[in-house]
């Protein structure tokens, strides 16, 4: 009889502790709960798309005529569908043109805005800047001309989720 | 009158003279100690060994002669407590799961609202505000300003007034009309009470009597603040 009472009391104590733990955990950090809400999943998706769009845009704007092959490979690895096919087709021309112009450019993504998104597709707008150097700019500099070596871009990126990764499916310049 | 005779299992309490059980260690009438050691009244009754208390029976007064008071067993109290705690815990868990799965506005723990209609409303408000704030004509200059100011926070409206004061004379003299068109809008972040939107805006400037037009391709970041169920512009930067 006495043992039963102790067991019940112990159980009551455990339940009380469980109440406190669940309440405190939820009040302090709902994300600590073992399940993810719809909003949490959507927010995680937004962050993943933003990160992927930033990465592929930087890769796309990264040019160095002395070492184009790994840069082209990176862009292809981060893309799919329409864009990947186009880029695959144009990669030799791109390499040749960059070498002819002795082009060097590095991009910085200023903002990525999400316009539309669902579980496996997204439309995002990207504002990016690049600093460019090439033969033409060098000639203008040598001639004492004022040069504009900064470029300001407005892109629309269509992203697709393939195999758990968000990849660039299409890219358009907004003009 | 006859004197009551004591039974073989009875004795008389030496303190109050009431008849009690021979095995009693306490009188049920006067509560006096009448254990076997107390021989003050034991002469009348042959002492009987008192049964040792059972191991699970340690309630005070267990050897009282009187019937035991019927108390709720302590286990019952604990059980009631357990049931209450279970109900509280169950209710709390239901509330937490329900709130997590069905918030009044789809909002992540970091405050970002993921509700599509809410997000679209913010983008739509930003697009309308940008088109209004960046469009004006020499013919309707004051009305255009008034319309734009209505969409802004007081602080931004003051900055806007300063900027418009600077262009007022040139707009009138050159008879300029600026028409802004928002091509794209994307959300940088959106919370219940504020949002930040990236906008791509083209502005065409025309001069009355001239066929020439000037196109400006702008990138704008706009901060919005929730007010009266709608959005007002609190900051607007072209970059």
Tab-separated table of C-alpha atoms in Angstrom:
chain	number	residue	atom	x	y	z
A	1	UNK	CA	0.000	0.000	0.000
A	2	UNK	CA	2.721	2.414	0.959
A	3	UNK	CA	4.761	1.487	-2.119
A	4	UNK	CA	1.773	2.178	-4.343
A	5	UNK	CA	1.388	5.607	-2.812
A	6	UNK	CA	5.018	6.429	-3.414
A	7	UNK	CA	4.733	5.276	-7.009
A	8	UNK	CA	1.691	7.473	-7.574
A	9	UNK	CA	3.398	10.426	-5.956
A	10	UNK	CA	6.475	9.918	-8.115
A	11	UNK	CA	4.320	9.734	-11.231
A	12	UNK	CA	2.522	12.915	-10.249
A	13	UNK	CA	5.866	14.615	-9.776
A	14	UNK	CA	7.045	13.500	-13.204
A	15	UNK	CA	3.864	14.778	-14.830
A	16	UNK	CA	4.253	18.123	-13.105
A	17	UNK	CA	7.834	18.389	-14.347
A	18	UNK	CA	6.670	17.457	-17.849
A	19	UNK	CA	4.086	20.264	-17.698
A	20	UNK	CA	6.731	22.784	-16.692
A	21	UNK	CA	9.248	21.597	-19.301
A	22	UNK	CA	6.741	21.654	-22.158
A	23	UNK	CA	5.402	25.055	-21.154
A	24	UNK	CA	8.811	26.620	-20.692
A	25	UNK	CA	10.219	25.142	-23.892
A	26	UNK	CA	7.341	26.423	-25.943
A	27	UNK	CA	7.302	29.868	-24.413
A	28	UNK	CA	11.047	30.276	-24.829
A	29	UNK	CA	11.607	28.643	-28.195
A	30	UNK	CA	8.742	27.065	-30.104
A	31	UNK	CA	11.259	25.879	-32.661
A	32	UNK	CA	12.609	23.521	-30.030
A	33	UNK	CA	9.475	21.468	-30.411
A	34	UNK	CA	10.009	18.237	-32.282
A	35	UNK	CA	7.592	19.163	-35.068
A	36	UNK	CA	7.892	21.946	-37.655
A	37	UNK	CA	4.933	24.138	-38.369
A	38	UNK	CA	3.845	25.081	-41.857
A	39	UNK	CA	5.262	28.578	-41.328
A	40	UNK	CA	8.602	27.236	-40.143
A	41	UNK	CA	8.885	25.028	-43.183
A	42	UNK	CA	7.949	27.922	-45.473
A	43	UNK	CA	10.470	30.226	-43.834
A	44	UNK	CA	13.202	27.604	-44.114
A	45	UNK	CA	12.308	27.277	-47.794
A	46	UNK	CA	12.577	31.053	-48.276
A	47	UNK	CA	15.993	31.073	-46.676
A	48	UNK	CA	17.156	28.147	-48.784
A	49	UNK	CA	15.977	29.799	-52.016
A	50	UNK	CA	17.592	33.105	-51.077
A	51	UNK	CA	20.890	31.381	-50.327
A	52	UNK	CA	20.789	29.380	-53.555
A	53	UNK	CA	19.916	32.438	-55.669
A	54	UNK	CA	22.729	34.427	-54.081
A	55	UNK	CA	25.231	31.671	-54.708
A	56	UNK	CA	24.338	31.059	-58.341
A	57	UNK	CA	24.178	34.785	-59.144
A	58	UNK	CA	27.646	35.331	-57.742
A	59	UNK	CA	28.907	32.340	-59.692
A	60	UNK	CA	27.276	33.646	-62.866
A	61	UNK	CA	28.906	37.070	-62.494
A	62	UNK	CA	32.302	35.694	-61.571
A	63	UNK	CA	34.552	35.963	-64.609
A	64	UNK	CA	38.277	35.556	-65.008
A	65	UNK	CA	39.536	34.932	-68.525
A	66	UNK	CA	42.624	33.166	-67.114
A	67	UNK	CA	40.631	30.444	-65.386
A	68	UNK	CA	37.149	30.055	-66.791
A	69	UNK	CA	36.680	26.288	-66.703
A	70	UNK	CA	36.055	25.901	-62.938
A	71	UNK	CA	33.800	28.969	-62.975
A	72	UNK	CA	31.720	27.540	-65.785
A	73	UNK	CA	31.574	24.187	-63.998
A	74	UNK	CA	30.308	25.882	-60.835
A	75	UNK	CA	27.504	27.631	-62.698
A	76	UNK	CA	26.483	24.392	-64.384
A	77	UNK	CA	26.512	22.599	-61.034
A	78	UNK	CA	24.145	25.217	-59.586
A	79	UNK	CA	21.702	25.203	-62.518
A	80	UNK	CA	19.183	22.985	-64.198
A	81	UNK	CA	16.686	22.884	-67.046
A	82	UNK	CA	16.502	25.770	-69.483
A	83	UNK	CA	19.349	27.782	-68.076
A	84	UNK	CA	21.689	24.829	-67.804
A	85	UNK	CA	21.050	23.863	-71.406
A	86	UNK	CA	21.634	27.418	-72.639
A	87	UNK	CA	24.744	27.846	-70.578
A	88	UNK	CA	26.083	24.473	-71.676
A	89	UNK	CA	25.590	25.504	-75.289
A	90	UNK	CA	27.157	28.926	-74.809
A	91	UNK	CA	30.028	28.006	-72.534
A	92	UNK	CA	32.684	27.775	-75.262
A	93	UNK	CA	31.710	31.159	-76.710
A	94	UNK	CA	31.652	32.623	-73.234
A	95	UNK	CA	35.128	31.352	-72.549
A	96	UNK	CA	36.442	32.616	-75.873
A	97	UNK	CA	34.892	36.053	-75.422
A	98	UNK	CA	36.237	36.460	-71.925
A	99	UNK	CA	39.701	35.529	-73.109
A	100	UNK	CA	39.504	37.879	-76.066
A	101	UNK	CA	38.412	40.766	-73.885
A	102	UNK	CA	40.686	39.734	-71.033
A	103	UNK	CA	37.658	40.131	-68.839
A	104	UNK	CA	37.731	39.945	-65.094
A	105	UNK	CA	34.605	40.575	-63.056
A	106	UNK	CA	33.413	39.822	-59.576
A	107	UNK	CA	29.836	40.142	-58.474
A	108	UNK	CA	28.175	41.177	-55.263
A	109	UNK	CA	24.544	40.385	-54.579
A	110	UNK	CA	22.812	43.349	-52.971
A	111	UNK	CA	19.327	41.995	-52.439
A	112	UNK	CA	17.268	38.915	-53.191
A	113	UNK	CA	13.513	39.417	-53.117
A	114	UNK	CA	11.110	36.523	-53.310
A	115	UNK	CA	8.110	37.185	-55.526
A	116	UNK	CA	6.544	33.757	-55.622
A	117	UNK	CA	7.379	30.428	-54.110
A	118	UNK	CA	5.914	26.992	-53.589
A	119	UNK	CA	7.309	23.646	-52.568
A	120	UNK	CA	9.549	23.188	-55.605
A	121	UNK	CA	9.589	26.392	-57.688
A	122	UNK	CA	10.315	30.016	-56.929
A	123	UNK	CA	10.580	33.328	-58.734
A	124	UNK	CA	13.070	35.702	-57.178
A	125	UNK	CA	14.428	39.115	-58.123
A	126	UNK	CA	18.081	39.823	-57.570
A	127	UNK	CA	19.863	43.154	-57.495
A	128	UNK	CA	23.566	42.648	-58.063
A	129	UNK	CA	26.604	44.770	-58.848
A	130	UNK	CA	29.858	43.876	-60.515
A	131	UNK	CA	33.205	45.495	-60.854
A	132	UNK	CA	34.580	44.824	-64.305
A	133	UNK	CA	37.959	45.048	-65.888
A	134	UNK	CA	38.770	44.319	-69.530
A	135	UNK	CA	40.840	45.467	-72.470
A	136	UNK	CA	38.414	48.233	-73.393
A	137	UNK	CA	38.443	49.687	-69.912
A	138	UNK	CA	42.210	49.494	-69.776
A	139	UNK	CA	42.413	51.353	-73.087
A	140	UNK	CA	40.056	54.066	-71.876
A	141	UNK	CA	42.050	54.419	-68.700
A	142	UNK	CA	45.266	54.662	-70.689
A	143	UNK	CA	43.653	57.341	-72.853
A	144	UNK	CA	42.720	59.301	-69.754
A	145	UNK	CA	39.017	58.789	-70.260
A	146	UNK	CA	36.628	58.485	-67.401
A	147	UNK	CA	35.674	54.851	-67.133
A	148	UNK	CA	32.602	53.256	-65.759
A	149	UNK	CA	33.711	49.884	-64.509
A	150	UNK	CA	30.706	49.148	-62.361
A	151	UNK	CA	27.669	47.340	-63.639
A	152	UNK	CA	24.292	47.305	-61.958
A	153	UNK	CA	22.038	44.347	-62.657
A	154	UNK	CA	18.398	43.507	-62.229
A	155	UNK	CA	17.732	39.814	-62.623
A	156	UNK	CA	14.744	37.565	-62.496
A	157	UNK	CA	15.700	34.047	-61.459
A	158	UNK	CA	13.394	31.098	-61.776
A	159	UNK	CA	14.516	28.502	-59.266
A	160	UNK	CA	13.571	24.835	-59.174
A	161	UNK	CA	14.072	22.293	-56.460
A	162	UNK	CA	15.737	19.224	-57.890
A	163	UNK	CA	16.964	16.361	-55.748
A	164	UNK	CA	16.605	18.454	-52.608
A	165	UNK	CA	18.639	21.369	-54.037
A	166	UNK	CA	17.377	24.729	-55.263
A	167	UNK	CA	18.870	25.296	-58.717
A	168	UNK	CA	18.700	28.062	-61.306
A	169	UNK	CA	16.240	27.079	-64.019
A	170	UNK	CA	16.052	30.381	-65.891
A	171	UNK	CA	17.628	33.802	-65.715
A	172	UNK	CA	16.391	36.999	-67.317
A	173	UNK	CA	17.696	40.523	-67.298
A	174	UNK	CA	14.969	42.982	-66.316
A	175	UNK	CA	15.196	45.994	-68.549
B	1	UNK	CA	-29.760	-1.400	40.336
B	2	UNK	CA	-27.364	-3.921	39.131
B	3	UNK	CA	-23.724	-3.327	38.634
B	4	UNK	CA	-22.725	-3.900	35.002
B	5	UNK	CA	-20.507	-6.877	34.705
B	6	UNK	CA	-17.349	-6.725	32.687
B	7	UNK	CA	-16.898	-9.122	29.854
B	8	UNK	CA	-13.737	-11.149	29.521
B	9	UNK	CA	-12.347	-8.702	26.962
B	10	UNK	CA	-13.300	-5.547	28.792
B	11	UNK	CA	-11.844	-3.370	31.473
B	12	UNK	CA	-12.662	-0.134	33.211
B	13	UNK	CA	-10.809	3.034	32.419
B	14	UNK	CA	-9.081	4.064	35.646
B	15	UNK	CA	-9.542	7.752	34.753
B	16	UNK	CA	-13.159	8.042	33.708
B	17	UNK	CA	-14.529	4.678	34.847
B	18	UNK	CA	-16.031	3.865	31.495
B	19	UNK	CA	-15.948	0.336	30.184
B	20	UNK	CA	-13.448	-0.118	27.415
B	21	UNK	CA	-11.807	-3.025	25.616
B	22	UNK	CA	-9.211	-4.895	27.586
B	23	UNK	CA	-6.697	-4.568	24.758
B	24	UNK	CA	-7.131	-0.779	24.425
B	25	UNK	CA	-4.076	1.341	25.109
B	26	UNK	CA	-6.071	4.559	25.099
B	27	UNK	CA	-9.507	5.242	26.446
B	28	UNK	CA	-11.995	6.039	23.763
B	29	UNK	CA	-13.939	8.277	26.121
B	30	UNK	CA	-11.345	10.389	27.877
B	31	UNK	CA	-8.320	9.707	25.644
B	32	UNK	CA	-6.231	8.742	28.672
B	33	UNK	CA	-3.338	6.357	28.291
B	34	UNK	CA	-4.407	2.960	29.623
B	35	UNK	CA	-1.591	0.849	28.260
B	36	UNK	CA	-0.727	-2.460	29.880
B	37	UNK	CA	2.028	-0.820	31.972
B	38	UNK	CA	-0.538	1.286	33.692
B	39	UNK	CA	-1.820	-1.050	36.350
B	40	UNK	CA	-3.895	1.481	38.104
B	41	UNK	CA	-7.065	-0.132	36.906
B	42	UNK	CA	-5.860	-3.396	35.599
B	43	UNK	CA	-6.585	-5.396	38.663
B	44	UNK	CA	-10.091	-6.124	37.593
B	45	UNK	CA	-9.096	-7.549	34.273
B	46	UNK	CA	-6.513	-10.099	33.417
B	47	UNK	CA	-3.924	-8.455	31.197
B	48	UNK	CA	-3.946	-9.581	27.611
B	49	UNK	CA	-1.141	-9.235	25.213
B	50	UNK	CA	-1.699	-6.477	22.754
B	51	UNK	CA	-1.505	-7.528	19.148
B	52	UNK	CA	1.501	-6.003	17.505
B	53	UNK	CA	0.605	-3.417	14.881
B	54	UNK	CA	0.610	-4.643	11.343
B	55	UNK	CA	3.405	-3.463	9.126
B	56	UNK	CA	1.124	-1.500	6.824
B	57	UNK	CA	-1.035	-0.055	9.510
B	58	UNK	CA	0.744	2.855	11.104
B	59	UNK	CA	-2.155	5.258	11.369
B	60	UNK	CA	-2.307	7.034	14.696
B	61	UNK	CA	-4.821	5.476	17.034
B	62	UNK	CA	-4.716	2.172	15.272
B	63	UNK	CA	-5.166	0.357	18.545
B	64	UNK	CA	-8.162	2.466	19.505
B	65	UNK	CA	-11.096	0.497	20.550
B	66	UNK	CA	-13.541	2.689	18.664
B	67	UNK	CA	-14.300	2.095	14.987
B	68	UNK	CA	-11.823	3.775	12.688
B	69	UNK	CA	-12.714	7.084	11.166
B	70	UNK	CA	-13.351	6.571	7.440
B	71	UNK	CA	-10.859	8.906	5.773
B	72	UNK	CA	-10.202	9.061	2.071
B	73	UNK	CA	-7.137	6.986	1.515
B	74	UNK	CA	-4.136	9.155	0.680
B	75	UNK	CA	-3.788	7.197	-2.539
B	76	UNK	CA	-7.100	8.636	-3.722
B	77	UNK	CA	-5.815	12.161	-3.241
B	78	UNK	CA	-2.725	11.364	-5.224
B	79	UNK	CA	-4.842	9.814	-7.947
B	80	UNK	CA	-6.975	12.930	-8.165
B	81	UNK	CA	-3.835	15.010	-8.426
B	82	UNK	CA	-2.548	12.753	-11.157
B	83	UNK	CA	-5.708	13.044	-13.163
B	84	UNK	CA	-5.641	16.838	-12.838
B	85	UNK	CA	-2.025	16.965	-13.946
B	86	UNK	CA	-2.753	14.692	-16.879
B	87	UNK	CA	-5.575	16.985	-17.935
B	88	UNK	CA	-3.385	20.064	-17.601
B	89	UNK	CA	-0.561	18.455	-19.542
B	90	UNK	CA	-2.897	17.159	-22.210
B	91	UNK	CA	-4.569	20.538	-22.556
B	92	UNK	CA	-1.247	22.328	-22.747
B	93	UNK	CA	0.045	19.966	-25.407
B	94	UNK	CA	-3.138	20.288	-27.438
B	95	UNK	CA	-2.890	24.077	-27.254
B	96	UNK	CA	0.767	24.070	-28.269
B	97	UNK	CA	0.309	21.715	-31.168
B	98	UNK	CA	-2.782	23.521	-32.366
B	99	UNK	CA	-1.129	26.942	-32.123
B	100	UNK	CA	1.911	25.621	-33.893
B	101	UNK	CA	-0.021	24.079	-36.744
B	102	UNK	CA	-2.741	26.718	-37.028
B	103	UNK	CA	-1.407	30.141	-36.033
B	104	UNK	CA	-3.743	33.051	-36.712
B	105	UNK	CA	-1.246	34.271	-39.300
B	106	UNK	CA	1.318	31.829	-40.686
B	107	UNK	CA	4.336	33.108	-38.825
B	108	UNK	CA	7.675	31.432	-38.258
B	109	UNK	CA	9.367	31.670	-34.845
B	110	UNK	CA	11.670	34.389	-36.217
B	111	UNK	CA	8.610	36.561	-36.934
B	112	UNK	CA	8.575	36.090	-40.700
B	113	UNK	CA	5.057	35.834	-42.039
B	114	UNK	CA	4.681	33.140	-44.677
B	115	UNK	CA	0.996	33.603	-45.388
B	116	UNK	CA	0.778	34.106	-49.163
B	117	UNK	CA	-2.066	36.607	-49.204
B	118	UNK	CA	-0.341	38.723	-46.547
B	119	UNK	CA	2.933	38.671	-48.498
B	120	UNK	CA	1.203	39.507	-51.767
B	121	UNK	CA	-0.626	42.398	-50.120
B	122	UNK	CA	2.679	43.840	-48.914
B	123	UNK	CA	4.237	43.573	-52.387
B	124	UNK	CA	1.168	45.083	-53.981
B	125	UNK	CA	1.171	47.997	-51.551
B	126	UNK	CA	4.865	48.594	-52.199
B	127	UNK	CA	4.382	48.544	-55.960
B	128	UNK	CA	1.480	50.994	-55.818
B	129	UNK	CA	3.327	53.291	-53.454
B	130	UNK	CA	6.482	53.322	-55.589
B	131	UNK	CA	4.538	54.081	-58.743
B	132	UNK	CA	2.698	56.894	-56.990
B	133	UNK	CA	5.695	58.392	-55.200
B	134	UNK	CA	7.937	58.399	-58.265
B	135	UNK	CA	5.337	59.726	-60.718
B	136	UNK	CA	4.392	63.384	-61.057
B	137	UNK	CA	3.622	65.942	-63.672
B	138	UNK	CA	4.014	69.687	-63.926
B	139	UNK	CA	0.274	69.809	-64.627
B	140	UNK	CA	-0.802	68.026	-61.452
B	141	UNK	CA	2.207	68.605	-59.248
B	142	UNK	CA	0.457	69.520	-56.007
B	143	UNK	CA	-2.170	66.805	-56.308
B	144	UNK	CA	0.525	64.223	-57.094
B	145	UNK	CA	2.458	65.287	-54.026
B	146	UNK	CA	-0.595	65.088	-51.845
B	147	UNK	CA	-1.428	61.633	-53.138
B	148	UNK	CA	2.108	60.402	-52.500
B	149	UNK	CA	2.332	61.943	-49.022
B	150	UNK	CA	-0.788	60.070	-47.965
B	151	UNK	CA	1.072	56.799	-48.440
B	152	UNK	CA	4.031	57.772	-46.277
B	153	UNK	CA	4.964	57.951	-42.640
B	154	UNK	CA	5.288	61.525	-41.301
B	155	UNK	CA	9.072	61.281	-41.274
B	156	UNK	CA	9.310	60.071	-44.863
B	157	UNK	CA	6.694	62.603	-45.956
B	158	UNK	CA	8.922	65.360	-44.612
B	159	UNK	CA	11.915	64.043	-46.569
B	160	UNK	CA	9.740	63.668	-49.645
B	161	UNK	CA	8.573	67.266	-49.317
B	162	UNK	CA	12.170	68.455	-49.232
B	163	UNK	CA	13.012	66.467	-52.369
B	164	UNK	CA	9.921	67.663	-54.199
B	165	UNK	CA	10.622	71.273	-53.263
B	166	UNK	CA	13.967	70.928	-54.988
B	167	UNK	CA	12.480	69.672	-58.261
B	168	UNK	CA	9.351	71.809	-58.250
B	169	UNK	CA	10.807	74.755	-60.146
B	170	UNK	CA	12.504	72.639	-62.808
B	171	UNK	CA	9.398	70.506	-63.281
B	172	UNK	CA	7.290	73.573	-63.896
B	173	UNK	CA	9.804	75.364	-66.103
B	174	UNK	CA	10.669	72.364	-68.263
B	175	UNK	CA	7.089	71.088	-68.121
B	176	UNK	CA	8.203	67.638	-67.129
B	177	UNK	CA	6.154	64.547	-66.561
B	178	UNK	CA	7.617	61.493	-64.835
B	179	UNK	CA	5.838	58.193	-65.150
B	180	UNK	CA	7.095	55.361	-62.963
B	181	UNK	CA	6.280	51.742	-63.725
B	182	UNK	CA	7.066	48.953	-61.312
B	183	UNK	CA	8.291	45.952	-63.270
B	184	UNK	CA	9.008	43.593	-60.426
B	185	UNK	CA	8.581	43.272	-56.698
B	186	UNK	CA	10.093	40.737	-54.353
B	187	UNK	CA	9.943	40.466	-50.600
B	188	UNK	CA	13.149	40.776	-48.650
B	189	UNK	CA	11.354	40.221	-45.373
B	190	UNK	CA	7.855	40.534	-44.003
B	191	UNK	CA	6.675	40.515	-40.425
B	192	UNK	CA	3.290	41.240	-38.973
B	193	UNK	CA	3.973	44.958	-38.621
B	194	UNK	CA	6.710	45.723	-41.131
B	195	UNK	CA	8.007	44.618	-44.495
B	196	UNK	CA	10.951	45.284	-46.794
B	197	UNK	CA	10.479	44.990	-50.525
B	198	UNK	CA	12.854	45.038	-53.493
B	199	UNK	CA	11.406	46.838	-56.500
B	200	UNK	CA	12.623	47.238	-60.062
B	201	UNK	CA	11.185	50.476	-61.376
B	202	UNK	CA	11.459	52.143	-64.771
B	203	UNK	CA	10.819	55.860	-64.863
B	204	UNK	CA	10.155	57.630	-68.142
B	205	UNK	CA	10.602	61.396	-68.167
B	206	UNK	CA	8.994	63.409	-70.950
B	207	UNK	CA	9.165	67.089	-71.665
B	208	UNK	CA	6.066	68.783	-73.014
B	209	UNK	CA	6.484	69.407	-76.710
B	210	UNK	CA	9.464	67.093	-77.079
B	211	UNK	CA	9.464	63.603	-78.492
B	212	UNK	CA	12.523	62.656	-76.525
B	213	UNK	CA	12.104	60.524	-73.475
B	214	UNK	CA	14.521	59.615	-70.766
B	215	UNK	CA	14.402	56.144	-69.270
B	216	UNK	CA	15.775	55.492	-65.812
B	217	UNK	CA	16.067	51.918	-64.644
B	218	UNK	CA	15.946	52.000	-60.900
B	219	UNK	CA	16.337	49.530	-58.104
B	220	UNK	CA	14.477	50.514	-54.987
B	221	UNK	CA	14.287	49.070	-51.502
B	222	UNK	CA	11.159	50.119	-49.674
B	223	UNK	CA	10.361	49.735	-45.988
B	224	UNK	CA	6.688	49.434	-45.122
B	225	UNK	CA	4.949	49.757	-41.780
B	226	UNK	CA	1.551	48.352	-40.924
B	227	UNK	CA	-1.085	50.958	-40.169
B	228	UNK	CA	-4.854	50.652	-39.846
B	229	UNK	CA	-4.910	47.288	-41.580
B	230	UNK	CA	-2.885	48.600	-44.525
B	231	UNK	CA	0.699	49.538	-45.260
B	232	UNK	CA	2.443	52.903	-45.302
B	233	UNK	CA	5.912	53.616	-46.632
B	234	UNK	CA	8.448	54.449	-43.944
B	235	UNK	CA	11.620	54.408	-46.040
B	236	UNK	CA	12.491	54.338	-49.711
B	237	UNK	CA	15.999	54.114	-51.133
B	238	UNK	CA	17.180	53.825	-54.718
B	239	UNK	CA	20.569	52.206	-55.065
